[in-house]
């Protein structure tokens, strides 16, 4: 049986604080702060939260990166990360839904995940994300990870 969830795009300071409180209350990514995600609230998407009966059950955050040039063409780059799904809702395809929503919101961007955990790495491969070599100096707000990341090109 497929369960329907509501989702919201995080755009406001209040939504972001609620999402961070949700992950922290689950003892996940305790170093994540509003300041690491956004310093200026200008209505751009900052992430997605999924809800069931008005309660947050999953979240994903966006980290905007500097534009990059590939063969003389500029591309906007968005890294997503800090994916968390409440244990009671795992196995229901929520990460896939979150990534699909992300791809639909950012159609003209390169979408990346620098530090996917095992199940997310597997999902990204199934969704045709590619392993790409990266120079660590190019990564904003990420102080760990490998020399490779997953991207949608």
PDB file of C-alpha atoms in Angstrom:
ATOM      1  CA  UNK A   1       0.000   0.000   0.000  1.00  0.00           C
ATOM      2  CA  UNK A   2       1.421   3.365  -1.066  1.00  0.00           C
ATOM      3  CA  UNK A   3       1.018   6.134   1.507  1.00  0.00           C
ATOM      4  CA  UNK A   4       0.496   9.707   0.365  1.00  0.00           C
ATOM      5  CA  UNK A   5       2.588  12.421   1.905  1.00  0.00           C
ATOM      6  CA  UNK A   6       2.371  16.181   1.771  1.00  0.00           C
ATOM      7  CA  UNK A   7       5.510  18.063   0.928  1.00  0.00           C
ATOM      8  CA  UNK A   8       6.597  21.655   1.359  1.00  0.00           C
ATOM      9  CA  UNK A   9       9.471  23.501  -0.202  1.00  0.00           C
ATOM     10  CA  UNK A  10      11.449  25.178   2.580  1.00  0.00           C
ATOM     11  CA  UNK A  11      11.642  28.917   1.836  1.00  0.00           C
ATOM     12  CA  UNK A  12      11.299  30.713   5.161  1.00  0.00           C
ATOM     13  CA  UNK A  13      13.389  30.959   8.293  1.00  0.00           C
ATOM     14  CA  UNK A  14      10.598  29.342  10.307  1.00  0.00           C
ATOM     15  CA  UNK A  15      10.311  26.328   7.987  1.00  0.00           C
ATOM     16  CA  UNK A  16      14.088  25.902   8.044  1.00  0.00           C
ATOM     17  CA  UNK A  17      14.197  26.054  11.850  1.00  0.00           C
ATOM     18  CA  UNK A  18      11.422  23.439  12.067  1.00  0.00           C
ATOM     19  CA  UNK A  19      13.271  21.123   9.667  1.00  0.00           C
ATOM     20  CA  UNK A  20      16.551  21.484  11.567  1.00  0.00           C
ATOM     21  CA  UNK A  21      14.746  20.877  14.859  1.00  0.00           C
ATOM     22  CA  UNK A  22      13.280  17.701  13.302  1.00  0.00           C
ATOM     23  CA  UNK A  23      16.682  16.247  12.348  1.00  0.00           C
ATOM     24  CA  UNK A  24      18.276  17.286  15.652  1.00  0.00           C
ATOM     25  CA  UNK A  25      15.405  15.717  17.630  1.00  0.00           C
ATOM     26  CA  UNK A  26      16.292  12.478  15.837  1.00  0.00           C
ATOM     27  CA  UNK A  27      19.942  12.874  16.838  1.00  0.00           C
ATOM     28  CA  UNK A  28      20.935  13.365  13.183  1.00  0.00           C
ATOM     29  CA  UNK A  29      23.404  15.845  11.689  1.00  0.00           C
ATOM     30  CA  UNK A  30      23.726  17.818  14.912  1.00  0.00           C
ATOM     31  CA  UNK A  31      26.176  20.279  13.313  1.00  0.00           C
ATOM     32  CA  UNK A  32      23.622  21.431  10.734  1.00  0.00           C
ATOM     33  CA  UNK A  33      22.593  25.044  11.348  1.00  0.00           C
ATOM     34  CA  UNK A  34      20.488  27.613   9.521  1.00  0.00           C
ATOM     35  CA  UNK A  35      23.654  29.601   8.803  1.00  0.00           C
ATOM     36  CA  UNK A  36      25.242  26.666   6.964  1.00  0.00           C
ATOM     37  CA  UNK A  37      22.228  26.497   4.672  1.00  0.00           C
ATOM     38  CA  UNK A  38      21.175  30.125   4.253  1.00  0.00           C
ATOM     39  CA  UNK A  39      22.288  33.587   5.350  1.00  0.00           C
ATOM     40  CA  UNK A  40      19.683  35.510   3.369  1.00  0.00           C
ATOM     41  CA  UNK A  41      16.038  34.493   3.060  1.00  0.00           C
ATOM     42  CA  UNK A  42      15.045  35.597  -0.445  1.00  0.00           C
ATOM     43  CA  UNK A  43      12.320  32.998  -1.117  1.00  0.00           C
ATOM     44  CA  UNK A  44      14.650  30.601  -2.932  1.00  0.00           C
ATOM     45  CA  UNK A  45      14.169  26.898  -2.115  1.00  0.00           C
ATOM     46  CA  UNK A  46      16.296  25.786   0.840  1.00  0.00           C
ATOM     47  CA  UNK A  47      15.112  22.202   0.964  1.00  0.00           C
ATOM     48  CA  UNK A  48      12.065  19.987   1.143  1.00  0.00           C
ATOM     49  CA  UNK A  49      10.124  18.578   4.061  1.00  0.00           C
ATOM     50  CA  UNK A  50       7.646  15.734   3.807  1.00  0.00           C
ATOM     51  CA  UNK A  51       4.770  15.634   6.249  1.00  0.00           C
ATOM     52  CA  UNK A  52       2.221  13.116   7.360  1.00  0.00           C
ATOM     53  CA  UNK A  53      -0.738  14.513   9.316  1.00  0.00           C
ATOM     54  CA  UNK A  54       1.092  17.887   9.613  1.00  0.00           C
ATOM     55  CA  UNK A  55       4.102  16.247  11.290  1.00  0.00           C
ATOM     56  CA  UNK A  56       7.524  16.372   9.594  1.00  0.00           C
ATOM     57  CA  UNK A  57       8.645  12.860   8.700  1.00  0.00           C
ATOM     58  CA  UNK A  58      11.510  13.601   6.275  1.00  0.00           C
ATOM     59  CA  UNK A  59      13.792  16.430   5.195  1.00  0.00           C
ATOM     60  CA  UNK A  60      16.427  17.300   2.623  1.00  0.00           C
ATOM     61  CA  UNK A  61      18.461  20.527   2.485  1.00  0.00           C
ATOM     62  CA  UNK A  62      19.935  22.493  -0.430  1.00  0.00           C
ATOM     63  CA  UNK A  63      23.392  24.034  -0.437  1.00  0.00           C
ATOM     64  CA  UNK A  64      23.906  26.553  -3.243  1.00  0.00           C
ATOM     65  CA  UNK A  65      27.321  26.370  -4.899  1.00  0.00           C
ATOM     66  CA  UNK A  66      29.214  28.801  -7.125  1.00  0.00           C
ATOM     67  CA  UNK A  67      28.515  28.581 -10.849  1.00  0.00           C
ATOM     68  CA  UNK A  68      30.921  26.495 -12.862  1.00  0.00           C
ATOM     69  CA  UNK A  69      32.094  26.755 -16.468  1.00  0.00           C
ATOM     70  CA  UNK A  70      32.075  23.680 -18.648  1.00  0.00           C
ATOM     71  CA  UNK A  71      33.199  24.167 -22.240  1.00  0.00           C
ATOM     72  CA  UNK A  72      32.545  27.930 -22.060  1.00  0.00           C
ATOM     73  CA  UNK A  73      29.018  27.492 -20.699  1.00  0.00           C
ATOM     74  CA  UNK A  74      28.041  28.547 -17.175  1.00  0.00           C
ATOM     75  CA  UNK A  75      25.994  26.220 -15.008  1.00  0.00           C
ATOM     76  CA  UNK A  76      24.298  26.813 -11.686  1.00  0.00           C
ATOM     77  CA  UNK A  77      25.199  24.124  -9.173  1.00  0.00           C
ATOM     78  CA  UNK A  78      23.107  22.908  -6.279  1.00  0.00           C
ATOM     79  CA  UNK A  79      24.224  20.328  -3.749  1.00  0.00           C
ATOM     80  CA  UNK A  80      21.596  18.486  -1.767  1.00  0.00           C
ATOM     81  CA  UNK A  81      22.300  16.673   1.438  1.00  0.00           C
ATOM     82  CA  UNK A  82      21.329  15.988   5.006  1.00  0.00           C
ATOM     83  CA  UNK A  83      18.575  13.605   3.904  1.00  0.00           C
ATOM     84  CA  UNK A  84      16.716  12.177   6.873  1.00  0.00           C
ATOM     85  CA  UNK A  85      13.583  10.014   6.962  1.00  0.00           C
ATOM     86  CA  UNK A  86      11.919   9.007  10.249  1.00  0.00           C
ATOM     87  CA  UNK A  87      12.435   5.315  10.875  1.00  0.00           C
ATOM     88  CA  UNK A  88       8.689   4.557  10.752  1.00  0.00           C
ATOM     89  CA  UNK A  89       8.544   5.812   7.147  1.00  0.00           C
ATOM     90  CA  UNK A  90      11.674   4.218   5.687  1.00  0.00           C
ATOM     91  CA  UNK A  91      11.290   1.812   2.798  1.00  0.00           C
ATOM     92  CA  UNK A  92       8.437   3.807   1.244  1.00  0.00           C
ATOM     93  CA  UNK A  93      10.420   5.585  -1.476  1.00  0.00           C
ATOM     94  CA  UNK A  94      10.603   8.978   0.209  1.00  0.00           C
ATOM     95  CA  UNK A  95      14.236   9.762  -0.765  1.00  0.00           C
ATOM     96  CA  UNK A  96      13.404   9.039  -4.425  1.00  0.00           C
ATOM     97  CA  UNK A  97      10.377  11.353  -4.206  1.00  0.00           C
ATOM     98  CA  UNK A  98      12.516  14.063  -2.604  1.00  0.00           C
ATOM     99  CA  UNK A  99      15.195  13.818  -5.287  1.00  0.00           C
ATOM    100  CA  UNK A 100      12.561  13.856  -8.053  1.00  0.00           C
ATOM    101  CA  UNK A 101      11.032  17.021  -6.541  1.00  0.00           C
ATOM    102  CA  UNK A 102      14.521  18.527  -6.403  1.00  0.00           C
ATOM    103  CA  UNK A 103      15.172  17.738 -10.063  1.00  0.00           C
ATOM    104  CA  UNK A 104      11.839  19.304 -11.040  1.00  0.00           C
ATOM    105  CA  UNK A 105      12.571  22.475  -9.030  1.00  0.00           C
ATOM    106  CA  UNK A 106      16.054  22.908 -10.518  1.00  0.00           C
ATOM    107  CA  UNK A 107      15.685  21.833 -14.153  1.00  0.00           C
ATOM    108  CA  UNK A 108      18.532  24.019 -15.453  1.00  0.00           C
ATOM    109  CA  UNK A 109      21.055  23.254 -12.717  1.00  0.00           C
ATOM    110  CA  UNK A 110      23.674  20.647 -12.091  1.00  0.00           C
ATOM    111  CA  UNK A 111      22.437  18.772  -9.025  1.00  0.00           C
ATOM    112  CA  UNK A 112      25.025  17.079  -6.829  1.00  0.00           C
ATOM    113  CA  UNK A 113      25.426  15.071  -3.668  1.00  0.00           C
ATOM    114  CA  UNK A 114      28.976  15.195  -2.307  1.00  0.00           C
ATOM    115  CA  UNK A 115      28.572  12.752   0.545  1.00  0.00           C
ATOM    116  CA  UNK A 116      25.815  10.204  -0.099  1.00  0.00           C
ATOM    117  CA  UNK A 117      25.410   7.388   2.391  1.00  0.00           C
ATOM    118  CA  UNK A 118      25.189   3.857   0.985  1.00  0.00           C
ATOM    119  CA  UNK A 119      21.429   3.641   0.284  1.00  0.00           C
ATOM    120  CA  UNK A 120      21.371   7.145  -1.239  1.00  0.00           C
ATOM    121  CA  UNK A 121      24.444   6.392  -3.371  1.00  0.00           C
ATOM    122  CA  UNK A 122      22.653   3.282  -4.685  1.00  0.00           C
ATOM    123  CA  UNK A 123      19.506   5.326  -5.404  1.00  0.00           C
ATOM    124  CA  UNK A 124      21.488   8.033  -7.228  1.00  0.00           C
ATOM    125  CA  UNK A 125      23.079   5.424  -9.478  1.00  0.00           C
ATOM    126  CA  UNK A 126      19.607   4.031 -10.271  1.00  0.00           C
ATOM    127  CA  UNK A 127      18.439   7.587 -11.066  1.00  0.00           C
ATOM    128  CA  UNK A 128      21.306   8.034 -13.566  1.00  0.00           C
ATOM    129  CA  UNK A 129      23.477  10.337 -11.486  1.00  0.00           C
ATOM    130  CA  UNK A 130      27.125   9.967 -12.456  1.00  0.00           C
ATOM    131  CA  UNK A 131      30.304   9.807 -10.437  1.00  0.00           C
ATOM    132  CA  UNK A 132      32.329  12.937 -11.237  1.00  0.00           C
ATOM    133  CA  UNK A 133      35.841  13.984 -10.200  1.00  0.00           C
ATOM    134  CA  UNK A 134      35.907  17.190  -8.130  1.00  0.00           C
ATOM    135  CA  UNK A 135      38.516  19.562  -6.785  1.00  0.00           C
ATOM    136  CA  UNK A 136      37.889  19.948  -3.054  1.00  0.00           C
ATOM    137  CA  UNK A 137      38.644  23.669  -3.199  1.00  0.00           C
ATOM    138  CA  UNK A 138      35.542  24.062  -5.377  1.00  0.00           C
ATOM    139  CA  UNK A 139      33.235  22.719  -2.687  1.00  0.00           C
ATOM    140  CA  UNK A 140      31.551  25.354  -0.526  1.00  0.00           C
ATOM    141  CA  UNK A 141      30.444  24.491   3.028  1.00  0.00           C
ATOM    142  CA  UNK A 142      31.661  20.911   2.772  1.00  0.00           C
ATOM    143  CA  UNK A 143      34.716  20.055   4.834  1.00  0.00           C
ATOM    144  CA  UNK A 144      34.695  16.296   4.332  1.00  0.00           C
ATOM    145  CA  UNK A 145      34.048  13.742   1.655  1.00  0.00           C
ATOM    146  CA  UNK A 146      36.014  12.202  -1.147  1.00  0.00           C
ATOM    147  CA  UNK A 147      37.471  13.435  -4.407  1.00  0.00           C
ATOM    148  CA  UNK A 148      34.297  12.345  -6.188  1.00  0.00           C
ATOM    149  CA  UNK A 149      30.630  13.246  -6.024  1.00  0.00           C
ATOM    150  CA  UNK A 150      27.400  12.321  -7.788  1.00  0.00           C
ATOM    151  CA  UNK A 151      25.877  14.706 -10.344  1.00  0.00           C
ATOM    152  CA  UNK A 152      22.910  14.635 -12.690  1.00  0.00           C
ATOM    153  CA  UNK A 153      24.916  15.064 -15.910  1.00  0.00           C
TER     154      UNK A 153
END
